[in-house]
Every structure is written in structure tokens, then in C-alpha cells.
Coordinates of C-alpha atoms in Angstrom, one line a residue:
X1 CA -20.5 -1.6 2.9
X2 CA -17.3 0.0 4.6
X3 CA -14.1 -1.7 3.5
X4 CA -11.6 -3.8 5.6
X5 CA -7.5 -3.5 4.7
X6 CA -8.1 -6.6 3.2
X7 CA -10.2 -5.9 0.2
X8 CA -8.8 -2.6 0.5
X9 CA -5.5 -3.6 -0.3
X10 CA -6.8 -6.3 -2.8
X11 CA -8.4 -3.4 -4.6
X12 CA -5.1 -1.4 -4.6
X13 CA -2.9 -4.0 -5.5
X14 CA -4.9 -5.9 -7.8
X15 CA -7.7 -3.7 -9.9
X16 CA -10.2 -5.8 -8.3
X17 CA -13.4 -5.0 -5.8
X18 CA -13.7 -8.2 -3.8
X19 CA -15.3 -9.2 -0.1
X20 CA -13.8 -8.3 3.6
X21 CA -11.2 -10.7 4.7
X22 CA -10.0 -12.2 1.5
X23 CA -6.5 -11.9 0.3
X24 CA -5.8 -11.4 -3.7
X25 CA -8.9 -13.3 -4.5
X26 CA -12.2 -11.8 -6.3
X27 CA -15.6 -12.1 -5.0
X28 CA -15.7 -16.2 -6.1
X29 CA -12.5 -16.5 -4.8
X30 CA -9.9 -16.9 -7.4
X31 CA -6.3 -16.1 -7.1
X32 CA -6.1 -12.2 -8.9
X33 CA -2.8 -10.9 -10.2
X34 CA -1.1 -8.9 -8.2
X35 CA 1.1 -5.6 -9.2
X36 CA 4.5 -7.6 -7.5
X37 CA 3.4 -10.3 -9.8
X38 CA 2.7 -8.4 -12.9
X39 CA 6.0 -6.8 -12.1
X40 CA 7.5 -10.1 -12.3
X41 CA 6.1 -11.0 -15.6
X42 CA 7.4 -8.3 -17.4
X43 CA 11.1 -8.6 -16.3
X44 CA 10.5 -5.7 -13.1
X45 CA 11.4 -6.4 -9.4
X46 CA 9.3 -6.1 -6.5
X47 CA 9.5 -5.6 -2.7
X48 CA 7.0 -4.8 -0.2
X49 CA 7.5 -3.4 3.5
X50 CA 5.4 -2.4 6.2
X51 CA 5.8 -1.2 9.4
X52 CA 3.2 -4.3 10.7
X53 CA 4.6 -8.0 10.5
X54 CA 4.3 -9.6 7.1
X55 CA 0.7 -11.6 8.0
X56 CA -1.0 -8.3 8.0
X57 CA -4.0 -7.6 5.5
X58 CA -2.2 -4.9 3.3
X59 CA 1.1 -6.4 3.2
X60 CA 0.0 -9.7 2.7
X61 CA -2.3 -8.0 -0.3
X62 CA 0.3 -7.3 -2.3
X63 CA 2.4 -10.4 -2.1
X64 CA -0.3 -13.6 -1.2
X65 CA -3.5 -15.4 -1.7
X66 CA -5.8 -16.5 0.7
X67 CA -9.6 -17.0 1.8
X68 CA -9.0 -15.0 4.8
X69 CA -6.5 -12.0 6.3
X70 CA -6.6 -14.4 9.6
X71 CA -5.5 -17.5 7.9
X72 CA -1.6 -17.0 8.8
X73 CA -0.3 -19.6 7.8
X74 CA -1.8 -20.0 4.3
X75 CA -0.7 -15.8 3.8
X76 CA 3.0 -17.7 5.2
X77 CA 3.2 -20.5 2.5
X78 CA 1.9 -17.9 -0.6
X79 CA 5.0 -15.7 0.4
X80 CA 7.0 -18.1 0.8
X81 CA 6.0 -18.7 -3.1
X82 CA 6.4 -15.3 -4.3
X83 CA 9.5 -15.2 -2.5
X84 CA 11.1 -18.3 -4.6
X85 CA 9.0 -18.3 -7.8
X86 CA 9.1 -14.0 -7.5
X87 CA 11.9 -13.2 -6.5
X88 CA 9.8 -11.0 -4.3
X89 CA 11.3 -9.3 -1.3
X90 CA 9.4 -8.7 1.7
X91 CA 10.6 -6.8 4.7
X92 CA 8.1 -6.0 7.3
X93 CA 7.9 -5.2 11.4
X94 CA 9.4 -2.1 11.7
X95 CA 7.0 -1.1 15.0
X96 CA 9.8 1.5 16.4
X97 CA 9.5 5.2 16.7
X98 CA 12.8 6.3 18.6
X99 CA 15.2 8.5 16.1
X100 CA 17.5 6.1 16.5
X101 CA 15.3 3.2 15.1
X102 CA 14.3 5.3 12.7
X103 CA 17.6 6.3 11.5
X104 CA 19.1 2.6 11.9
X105 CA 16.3 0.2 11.1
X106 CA 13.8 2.0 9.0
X107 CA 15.6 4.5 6.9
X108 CA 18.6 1.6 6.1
X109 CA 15.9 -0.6 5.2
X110 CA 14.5 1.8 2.6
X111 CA 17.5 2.4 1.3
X112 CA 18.8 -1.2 1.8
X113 CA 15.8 -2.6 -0.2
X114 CA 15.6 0.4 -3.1
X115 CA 19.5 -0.6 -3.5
X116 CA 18.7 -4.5 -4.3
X117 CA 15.1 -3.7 -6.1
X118 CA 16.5 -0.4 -8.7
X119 CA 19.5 -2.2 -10.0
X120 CA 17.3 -4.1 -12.0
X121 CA 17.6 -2.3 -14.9
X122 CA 13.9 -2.8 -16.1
X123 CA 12.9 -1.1 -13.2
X124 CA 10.9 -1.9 -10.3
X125 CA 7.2 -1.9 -8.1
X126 CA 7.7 -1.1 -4.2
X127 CA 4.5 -0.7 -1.8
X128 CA 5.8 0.5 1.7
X129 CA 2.7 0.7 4.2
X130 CA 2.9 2.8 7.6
X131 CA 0.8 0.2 9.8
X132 CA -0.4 2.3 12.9
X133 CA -1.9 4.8 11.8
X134 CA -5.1 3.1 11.4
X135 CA -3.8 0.9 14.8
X136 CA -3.9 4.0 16.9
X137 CA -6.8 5.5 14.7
X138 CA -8.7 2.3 15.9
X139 CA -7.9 3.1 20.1
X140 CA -8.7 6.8 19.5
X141 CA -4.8 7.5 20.5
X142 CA -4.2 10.9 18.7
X143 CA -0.8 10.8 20.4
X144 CA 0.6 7.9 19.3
X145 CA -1.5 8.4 15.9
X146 CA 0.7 11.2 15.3
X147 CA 3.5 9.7 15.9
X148 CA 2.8 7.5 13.5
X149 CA 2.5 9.8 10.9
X150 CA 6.1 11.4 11.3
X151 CA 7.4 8.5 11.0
X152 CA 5.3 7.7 7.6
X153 CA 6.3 11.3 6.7
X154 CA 10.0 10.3 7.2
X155 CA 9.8 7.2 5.7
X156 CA 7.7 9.5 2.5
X157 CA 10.8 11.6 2.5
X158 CA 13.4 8.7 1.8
X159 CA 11.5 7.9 -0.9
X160 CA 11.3 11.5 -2.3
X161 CA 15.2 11.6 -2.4
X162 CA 15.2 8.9 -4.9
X163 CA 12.3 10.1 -6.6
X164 CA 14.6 13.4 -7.0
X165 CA 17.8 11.5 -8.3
X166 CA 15.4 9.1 -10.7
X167 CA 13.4 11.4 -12.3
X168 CA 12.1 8.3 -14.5
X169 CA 10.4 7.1 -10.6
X170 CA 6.7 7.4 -9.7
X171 CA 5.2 8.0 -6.5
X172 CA 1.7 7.8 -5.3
X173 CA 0.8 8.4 -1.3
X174 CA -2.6 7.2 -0.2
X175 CA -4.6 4.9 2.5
X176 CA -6.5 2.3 1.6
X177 CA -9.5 3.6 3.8
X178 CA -10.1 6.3 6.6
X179 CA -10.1 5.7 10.1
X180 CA -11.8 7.2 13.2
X181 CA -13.7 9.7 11.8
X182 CA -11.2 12.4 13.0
X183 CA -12.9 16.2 12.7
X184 CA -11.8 19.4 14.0
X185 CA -13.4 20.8 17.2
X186 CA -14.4 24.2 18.1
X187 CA -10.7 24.8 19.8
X188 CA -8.9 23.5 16.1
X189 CA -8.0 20.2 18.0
X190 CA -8.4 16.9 16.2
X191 CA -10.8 14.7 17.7
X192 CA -12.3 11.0 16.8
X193 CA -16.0 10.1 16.2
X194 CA -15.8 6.6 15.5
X195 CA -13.2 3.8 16.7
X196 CA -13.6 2.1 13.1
X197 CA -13.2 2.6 9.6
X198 CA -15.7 5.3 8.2
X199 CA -17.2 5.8 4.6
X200 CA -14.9 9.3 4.0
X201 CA -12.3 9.6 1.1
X202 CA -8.7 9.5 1.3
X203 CA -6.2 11.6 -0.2
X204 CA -4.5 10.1 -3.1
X205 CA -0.9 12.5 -3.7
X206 CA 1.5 11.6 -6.9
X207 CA 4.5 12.6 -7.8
X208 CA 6.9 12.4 -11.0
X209 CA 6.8 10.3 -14.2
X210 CA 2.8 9.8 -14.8
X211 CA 1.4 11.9 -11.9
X212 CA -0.5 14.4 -14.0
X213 CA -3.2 11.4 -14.3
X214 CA -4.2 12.2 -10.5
X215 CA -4.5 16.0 -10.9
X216 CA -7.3 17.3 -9.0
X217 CA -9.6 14.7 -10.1
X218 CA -11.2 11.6 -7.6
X219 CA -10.7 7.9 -8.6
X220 CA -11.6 4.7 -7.2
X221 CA -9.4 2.3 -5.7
X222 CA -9.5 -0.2 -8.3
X223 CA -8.1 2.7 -10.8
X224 CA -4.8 3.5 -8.8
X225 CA -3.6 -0.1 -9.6
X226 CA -5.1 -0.2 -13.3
X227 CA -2.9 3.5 -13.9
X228 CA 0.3 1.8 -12.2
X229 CA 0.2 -1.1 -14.5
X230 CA -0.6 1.5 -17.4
X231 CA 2.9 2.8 -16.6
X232 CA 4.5 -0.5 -16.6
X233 CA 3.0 -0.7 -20.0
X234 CA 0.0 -2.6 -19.2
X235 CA -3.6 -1.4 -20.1
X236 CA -5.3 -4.9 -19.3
X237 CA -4.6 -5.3 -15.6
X238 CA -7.4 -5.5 -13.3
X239 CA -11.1 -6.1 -13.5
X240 CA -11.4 -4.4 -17.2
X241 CA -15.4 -4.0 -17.1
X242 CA -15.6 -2.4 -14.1
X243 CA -12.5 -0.1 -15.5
X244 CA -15.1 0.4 -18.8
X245 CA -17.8 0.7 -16.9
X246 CA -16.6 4.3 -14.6
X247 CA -14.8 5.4 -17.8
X248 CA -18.5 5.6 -19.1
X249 CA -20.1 7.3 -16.2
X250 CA -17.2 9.5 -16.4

């Protein structure tokens, strides 16, 4: 079936293929490490952002558990707990596309929270979602859809910076599903064929320390979070049989 941001995130964040709706849990429902957590085991800091509020699916992927994506107040009360067993920071609802809010609110947060999380000298794990463009994907608004994606692409460029003065940093830029269908017409101009999530591949772009691994080749979900935590210096992250399993096909 087509994926949700749910187990699409849980995929990303935690090596595992699991049902719609459910929060760092596997098919039967157990709590699955996360990459903020596995950061947190070996001595690394972690921070997630996103331009949605907290309780949504993909930030709440990376830094909770729960049965459902719509059970706010259990996503609440298992950040709460990464927040004080963690140390985790989460910094999320920055909805605002004015160059001023971008300059003031955005950008300083980036920079604000890359501060705090990369003077830990062991290093750290960030995920920073842009939100909307699957919000405006979903109302067929190419308008605001692009919008969207200057602001991801400014937000993309922050992170580059420090990329460029931490040469030891990697970066990987993908979605965690496509949206809308969008197609060229006839005239050039982009146009939507669906209003939900379709069955296309995403882009997956990497840069510095590690990035080779992604050259020109396609992966699965569950791999982009199993290579991460190869990085970190962990090969046994994840769902390892369904890792042995495509290495085989392969």
C-alpha cells in the first residue's frame, strides 16, 4: 500500500517497515529505537525541528512512541521523556514565510539549535522537516507549494554553511513520500493529478562525510536510517533481516 508520514517517518528514523498511523512502533507494536535515541546511547546529541507543531507524524517519528499519529497526548508525554531521559531537543511550528520570519525565527533557530547540539564534542543527529510541502501538495496549491519549498531551500542552505565549515558533517535531503502526483503539462507548467500521496520515488541528495554511499544508486527507506547509524558506528540498527534480505536481491 501507499505510505502515510507516519510509517514513513518510522521507516526513516528507525530501520523499520511498520503500519499507517503508528509512531516508532513495528508491525506488533513495540517501541523501535530511534536514531535521536541511538544518538543518545552512544554519547551524541539530538534535536529535531519542523516547520509543523511537534504532534505531527514526522516530527513526532523521530522523538516518540505511540499506537497512533492522532493520539496527541500520548506523542506529548513520550517527548516529554526523550526530552528528560534524552536530553533531546525539539523545536517545532515554524509556519511563517515572510523574509523577516525567515530571517528572525527560522534561520536563528537553525543556528540557535546547531549551536547547543555541535558543542557536544561526540557529535550529533538533527532531522529538520519542511511540513507544507506535502500540506499544500494535499489542496493542490502550487502557489503556496512553492513557497514552501524556498523556504525548505533556505532552511537547506543554513545547513550547507555548516556542512562547509565541519567538513566531518553529513547531510542527506529527501521526503518521506510523494505527494500530488505533480507532472509537467504540455505548456512546461506543473500540475497535480492526485490530492494524496502517490506510489512515485523521491529524491534522496547527500552531501559530505559518507555521501558516496548514495551515488546514483536507489535504496529503500529503511536503508537511509540503517547507513546513518553505520556512520555513527553502528551496523546493527534497524530491522537487520530485512537489511540482509535487499542486500541479497541486490
Amino acid at each position: 500500500g501507499i505510505t502515510d508520514s507516519a510509517a514513513g517517518g518510522t521507516a526513516l528514523s528507525c530501520g523499520y517497515k511498520t503500519y499507517n498511523e503508528y509512531i516508532g512502533r513495528d508491525k506488533d507494536m513495540n517501541d523501535i529505537k530511534s536514531l535521536t535515541e541511538l544518538s543518545f546511547d552512544i554519547g551524541k546529541s539530538a534535536a529535531v525541528m519542523s516547520t509543523e507543531n511537534q504532534k505531527g507524524a514526522t516530527p513526532a517519528a523521530f522523538s516518540a512512541h505511540a499506537d497512533s499519529r492522532n493520539s496527541s497526548s500520548a506523542i506529548l508525554e513520550s517527548q516529554l521523556d526523550a526530552m528528560l531521559k534524552y536530553g533531546t531537543i525539539i523545536d517545532c511550528g515554524f509556519d511563517y514565510y515572510t523574509d523577516k520570519y525567515m530571517r528572525n525565527v527560522i534561520e536563528k533557530g537553525i543556528t540557535d539549535t546547531l549551536a547547543e547540539v555541535s558543542a557536544n564534542e561526540n557529535g550529533f543527529f538533527l532531522m529538520y522537516e519542511e511540513a507544507h510541502i506535502d500540506k499544500h501538495c494535499h489542496d493542490n496549491d502550487i502557489d503556496k507549494t512553492f513557497l514552501a519549498l524556498i523556504r525548505f531551500n533556505q532552511a537547506i542552505g543554513r545547513f550547507m554553511e555548516f556542512a562547509f565549515y565541519n567538513p566531518d558533517t553529513f547531510i542527506l535531503i529527501t521526503a518521506d513520500h510523494e505527494t500530488g502526483g505533480l507532472l509537467p503539462g504540455e505548456d512546461g507548467k506543473l500540475s497535480y493529478n492526485d490530492d494524496y500521496h502517490t506510489l512515485a520515488d523521491v529524491p534522496v541528495f547527500a552531501y559530505g562525510y559518507g555521501a558516496e554511499l548514495f551515488n546514483g544508486i536507489t535504496v529503500e527507506n529503511i536503508q537511509i536510517a540503517h547507513t546513518i547509524a553505520s556512520l555513527m558506528g553502528r551496523d546493527d540498527f534497524g530491522d537487520q533481516s530485512t537489511y540482509q534480505s535487499l542486500t541479497k536481491a541486490k
